[in-house]
Amino acid sequence: MSELKVFTTVKEMQAYAAAQKQAGKTIGLCPTMGALHEGHMTLMRAARQACDIVIASVFVNPVQFGPNEDYDKYPRQFEADCAKLAAEGVDAVFHPEPAEMYPDGYGTYITVENGITDVLCGARRPGHFRGVATVVTKLMNITRADKAFFGQKDAQQVAVVRRFVADLNLPVEVVMVPICREASGLARSSRNAYMSEAEKQAALVLSRSLRAAKEAYAGGERQAAALKAAVQQVLATEPLARVDYVDLYTYPALQVTDSVSEPCLLAIAVYIGQTRLIDNIILGE
Ligand code: PAF
């Protein structure tokens, strides 16, 4: 196994990617903001299986955070991240400073304007997906990715990435990797680190609530209102939980629907104390 290469400049990263392409290798990109956990490792493994070269990016992208969000306190632990990437056999990590990605005079942003960024997290976090689309486009270009790997926990993000990749004719295949959960059911997230043990316990209500909807669906329920009510009923049992949204849309078009007659995303965002967590299931696949 070769050693993990660390690149901090666009130029170095581009040179490495160009050399790999020249050698006829395929490149898999796993974009991350670091604070890596087992969920990220499932992306690395999927990329390893599908591509010759795996490049991870570790970049807390300032452009996708709102003014009152957690950009400053977002966990940064690059050395520990590198150890995990090396142990997983990742070939290279791209870890630029914000000024490297957005130098003075920077002025180009990608916005997806077909409505899919106006719902769910897009509605609650104005500008978030503009920041995601911009950085992911840049990362795909810089690393010359053939395939890019994203977790289903951010299912709206995957829909947005798939949309701009298709609209801009980017030569990248977008791969969605299933949600990675702890044995308790809690979806793995870098933001789980913000929670106390009591809050982590309370956070189990998210996966429990989605399980209730899944069971209702398995029992024949197809009405969106009833499926959302099944989730809300369980969430209401947890005093530490404050619901941001419980919503159901067709997936990946994210259109409003009354019933599940095609694949639909049942997505939730819930505050546990100060920590905003998201989780989802896809029904009707
Ligand atoms: O999902 C994330 O961690 C981020 O939104 C991403 C895709 C790395 C872009 O900054």
Coordinates of C-alpha atoms and ligand atoms in Angstrom, one line a residue:
M1 CA 0.0 0.0 0.0
S2 CA 1.4 3.4 -0.9
E3 CA 1.7 6.3 1.6
L4 CA -1.1 8.9 1.9
K5 CA -0.1 12.0 -0.1
V6 CA -1.1 15.3 1.3
F7 CA -1.7 18.3 -1.0
T8 CA -2.6 21.8 0.1
T9 CA -2.4 23.7 -3.1
V10 CA -4.6 23.5 -6.2
K11 CA -1.5 23.3 -8.4
E12 CA 0.0 20.3 -6.6
M13 CA -3.4 18.5 -6.5
Q14 CA -3.9 19.2 -10.2
A15 CA -0.4 17.9 -11.1
Y16 CA -1.0 14.6 -9.2
A17 CA -4.4 14.1 -10.8
A18 CA -3.0 14.8 -14.3
A19 CA -0.2 12.3 -13.7
Q20 CA -2.8 9.6 -12.7
K21 CA -4.9 10.4 -15.8
Q22 CA -1.8 10.2 -17.9
A23 CA -1.1 6.7 -16.5
G24 CA -4.7 5.7 -17.5
K25 CA -6.0 5.5 -13.9
T26 CA -9.6 6.3 -12.8
I27 CA -10.1 8.7 -10.0
G28 CA -12.6 8.5 -7.2
L29 CA -13.3 11.6 -5.1
C30 CA -14.7 11.6 -1.6
P31 CA -15.4 15.2 -0.6
T32 CA -15.5 15.7 3.2
M33 CA -15.2 18.5 5.7
G34 CA -13.0 16.3 7.9
A35 CA -13.7 15.1 11.5
L36 CA -13.8 11.7 9.7
H37 CA -15.9 8.9 11.1
E38 CA -17.0 5.4 10.0
G39 CA -19.6 7.0 7.7
H40 CA -16.8 8.7 5.7
M41 CA -14.9 5.4 5.6
T42 CA -17.8 3.8 3.8
L43 CA -17.4 6.4 1.1
M44 CA -13.6 5.7 0.8
R45 CA -14.3 1.9 0.6
A46 CA -16.9 2.4 -2.2
A47 CA -14.4 4.6 -4.0
R48 CA -11.6 2.0 -3.5
Q49 CA -13.8 -0.7 -5.0
A50 CA -14.8 1.4 -8.0
C51 CA -11.7 3.4 -8.9
D52 CA -7.9 3.0 -9.3
I53 CA -7.1 6.1 -7.2
V54 CA -9.0 7.4 -4.2
I55 CA -8.7 11.1 -3.4
A56 CA -10.4 12.5 -0.2
S57 CA -10.8 16.2 0.3
V58 CA -10.8 17.7 3.8
F59 CA -12.0 21.3 3.6
V60 CA -14.4 23.1 5.9
N61 CA -16.0 25.1 3.2
P62 CA -16.8 28.6 4.5
V63 CA -19.2 29.4 1.6
Q64 CA -21.8 26.8 2.6
F65 CA -22.2 28.1 6.2
G66 CA -24.7 30.8 7.1
P67 CA -23.6 33.7 9.4
N68 CA -25.1 32.1 12.5
E69 CA -24.0 28.6 11.8
D70 CA -21.2 26.5 13.2
Y71 CA -18.3 27.3 10.8
D72 CA -16.0 28.4 13.6
K73 CA -16.7 25.5 15.9
Y74 CA -16.9 22.8 13.2
P75 CA -14.5 20.1 14.4
R76 CA -11.0 20.3 12.8
Q77 CA -8.7 17.3 13.4
F78 CA -6.6 16.9 10.3
E79 CA -3.8 14.7 11.8
A80 CA -6.4 12.2 13.1
D81 CA -8.2 12.4 9.7
C82 CA -4.9 11.6 7.9
A83 CA -4.3 8.6 10.1
K84 CA -7.8 7.2 9.3
L85 CA -7.3 7.9 5.5
A86 CA -3.9 6.2 5.5
A87 CA -5.3 3.2 7.4
E88 CA -8.0 2.9 4.8
G89 CA -5.5 3.0 1.9
V90 CA -6.6 6.3 0.5
D91 CA -4.1 7.5 -2.0
A92 CA -4.2 11.3 -1.5
V93 CA -5.9 14.0 0.5
F94 CA -6.5 17.5 -0.6
H95 CA -6.5 20.0 2.3
P96 CA -6.5 23.6 1.1
E97 CA -6.8 26.7 3.1
P98 CA -9.9 28.8 2.4
A99 CA -7.8 31.5 0.6
E100 CA -6.5 28.7 -1.7
M101 CA -10.0 27.9 -2.8
Y102 CA -11.4 31.4 -2.7
P103 CA -8.5 33.8 -3.4
D104 CA -8.9 37.6 -3.5
G105 CA -11.2 38.5 -6.4
Y106 CA -13.0 35.2 -6.4
G107 CA -16.4 35.7 -8.0
T108 CA -18.0 32.5 -9.4
Y109 CA -20.7 30.6 -7.8
I110 CA -23.0 27.7 -8.9
T111 CA -26.7 27.9 -8.1
V112 CA -29.3 25.2 -8.9
E113 CA -32.5 27.1 -9.7
N114 CA -35.1 24.4 -10.5
G115 CA -36.6 24.5 -7.0
I116 CA -34.8 21.5 -5.4
T117 CA -32.7 23.9 -3.2
D118 CA -35.9 25.7 -2.0
V119 CA -37.1 22.9 0.3
L120 CA -35.8 21.0 3.3
C121 CA -32.3 22.2 4.4
G122 CA -32.2 24.6 1.4
A123 CA -35.2 26.5 2.8
R124 CA -33.7 26.6 6.3
R125 CA -30.1 27.3 5.3
P126 CA -30.2 30.1 2.7
G127 CA -27.1 29.9 0.4
H128 CA -26.0 26.5 1.8
F129 CA -26.4 24.6 -1.5
R130 CA -24.9 27.5 -3.5
G131 CA -21.8 26.9 -1.4
V132 CA -21.9 23.1 -1.7
A133 CA -22.4 23.3 -5.5
T134 CA -19.6 25.7 -5.9
V135 CA -17.0 23.8 -3.8
V136 CA -18.0 20.4 -5.2
T137 CA -17.7 21.7 -8.8
K138 CA -14.2 23.1 -8.0
L139 CA -13.2 19.8 -6.2
M140 CA -14.3 17.7 -9.2
N141 CA -12.4 19.9 -11.6
I142 CA -9.2 20.1 -9.5
T143 CA -9.1 16.3 -8.9
R144 CA -10.4 15.3 -12.3
A145 CA -12.7 12.9 -10.7
D146 CA -14.4 10.1 -12.7
K147 CA -16.7 9.3 -9.8
A148 CA -17.6 11.2 -6.7
F149 CA -19.0 9.6 -3.6
F150 CA -21.6 11.1 -1.2
G151 CA -23.5 9.8 1.8
Q152 CA -27.3 9.3 1.7
K153 CA -27.6 11.1 5.0
D154 CA -27.3 14.3 2.9
A155 CA -29.8 13.0 0.3
Q156 CA -30.8 16.5 -0.7
Q157 CA -27.1 17.3 -1.3
V158 CA -26.8 14.3 -3.5
A159 CA -29.9 15.4 -5.6
V160 CA -28.4 18.9 -5.9
V161 CA -25.0 17.5 -7.0
R162 CA -26.6 15.1 -9.5
R163 CA -28.6 18.1 -10.9
F164 CA -25.6 20.4 -11.5
V165 CA -23.4 17.6 -12.8
A166 CA -26.0 16.8 -15.4
D167 CA -26.8 20.4 -16.2
L168 CA -23.2 21.4 -16.6
N169 CA -22.3 18.2 -18.5
L170 CA -19.5 17.4 -16.0
P171 CA -18.0 14.0 -16.8
V172 CA -18.4 12.7 -13.3
E173 CA -20.6 9.8 -12.0
V174 CA -22.2 10.6 -8.7
V175 CA -22.5 7.7 -6.4
M176 CA -24.8 7.7 -3.3
V177 CA -23.6 5.5 -0.5
P178 CA -26.2 4.2 2.1
I179 CA -26.4 5.9 5.5
C180 CA -23.9 4.5 8.0
R181 CA -25.4 4.1 11.5
E182 CA -24.1 3.3 14.9
A183 CA -25.4 0.0 16.4
S184 CA -27.9 2.2 18.3
G185 CA -29.4 3.5 15.0
L186 CA -27.9 7.0 15.3
A187 CA -26.8 8.1 11.8
R188 CA -23.0 8.9 12.0
S189 CA -22.2 12.6 11.6
S190 CA -19.3 14.8 12.5
R191 CA -21.8 17.0 14.4
N192 CA -22.6 14.1 16.8
A193 CA -19.4 15.1 18.6
Y194 CA -21.2 18.3 19.8
M195 CA -23.6 16.2 21.9
S196 CA -23.4 15.1 25.5
E197 CA -24.0 11.4 26.4
A198 CA -27.6 12.3 27.4
E199 CA -28.2 14.2 24.2
K200 CA -26.8 11.3 22.1
Q201 CA -29.3 9.0 23.9
A202 CA -32.1 11.5 23.1
A203 CA -30.9 11.6 19.5
L204 CA -31.8 8.0 19.0
V205 CA -35.4 9.3 18.6
L206 CA -34.5 10.3 15.0
S207 CA -33.9 6.9 13.7
R208 CA -36.7 5.5 15.9
S209 CA -39.2 7.9 14.3
L210 CA -38.1 7.0 10.8
R211 CA -38.4 3.3 11.7
A212 CA -42.0 3.9 12.7
A213 CA -42.7 5.4 9.2
K214 CA -40.9 2.5 7.5
E215 CA -43.1 0.0 9.5
A216 CA -46.2 2.0 8.6
Y217 CA -45.1 1.9 4.9
A218 CA -44.4 -1.8 5.1
G219 CA -47.9 -2.2 6.6
G220 CA -49.4 -0.6 3.4
E221 CA -49.6 3.1 4.4
R222 CA -48.9 5.3 1.4
Q223 CA -50.3 8.7 2.4
A224 CA -47.6 11.3 3.0
A225 CA -49.6 12.9 5.8
A226 CA -49.9 9.6 7.7
L227 CA -46.3 8.7 7.2
K228 CA -45.2 12.1 8.5
A229 CA -47.5 11.9 11.4
A230 CA -46.0 8.5 12.4
V231 CA -42.6 10.2 12.5
Q232 CA -43.9 13.3 14.4
Q233 CA -45.6 11.1 17.0
V234 CA -42.4 9.4 17.9
L235 CA -40.3 12.6 17.9
A236 CA -42.9 14.2 20.3
T237 CA -42.0 11.6 22.9
E238 CA -38.5 13.0 23.4
P239 CA -38.4 16.2 25.5
L240 CA -34.9 17.2 24.3
A241 CA -36.0 17.1 20.6
R242 CA -37.1 20.2 18.8
V243 CA -38.4 19.5 15.3
D244 CA -37.1 21.7 12.5
Y245 CA -38.9 19.8 9.7
V246 CA -40.5 16.4 8.9
D247 CA -41.1 16.4 5.1
L248 CA -41.8 14.0 2.3
Y249 CA -40.9 14.7 -1.3
T250 CA -40.4 12.6 -4.5
Y251 CA -36.8 11.7 -4.9
P252 CA -34.6 12.9 -6.5
A253 CA -36.9 15.6 -8.1
L254 CA -38.0 16.8 -4.6
Q255 CA -41.6 17.6 -5.7
V256 CA -44.5 17.8 -3.3
T257 CA -46.6 14.7 -3.3
D258 CA -49.6 13.4 -1.3
S259 CA -48.7 9.8 -1.5
V260 CA -45.8 7.5 -2.1
S261 CA -46.3 6.1 -5.7
E262 CA -42.6 6.5 -6.7
P263 CA -39.4 6.8 -4.7
C264 CA -39.8 9.4 -2.0
L265 CA -37.5 11.0 0.5
L266 CA -38.9 11.1 4.1
A267 CA -36.4 13.6 5.7
I268 CA -36.2 15.1 9.1
A269 CA -34.1 17.8 10.8
V270 CA -34.3 17.9 14.6
Y271 CA -32.4 20.0 17.2
I272 CA -31.2 18.0 20.2
G273 CA -30.1 20.8 22.5
Q274 CA -28.1 23.1 20.3
T275 CA -27.2 20.4 17.8
R276 CA -29.1 20.2 14.5
L277 CA -29.3 16.6 13.2
I278 CA -30.7 15.3 10.0
D279 CA -31.7 11.8 8.9
N280 CA -33.9 10.2 6.2
I281 CA -35.2 7.1 4.6
I282 CA -36.1 6.6 0.9
L283 CA -39.5 4.9 0.5
G284 CA -40.9 3.2 -2.6
E285 CA -37.6 2.2 -4.2
Ligands
PAF1 O1 -21.2 16.8 2.9 C1 -20.2 17.5 3.2 O2 -19.4 17.2 4.1 C2 -20.0 18.8 2.4 O3 -21.2 19.4 2.2 C3 -19.1 18.6 1.2 C4 -19.8 17.7 0.2 C5 -17.8 18.1 1.5 C6 -18.9 20.0 0.5 O4 -18.2 20.9 1.3

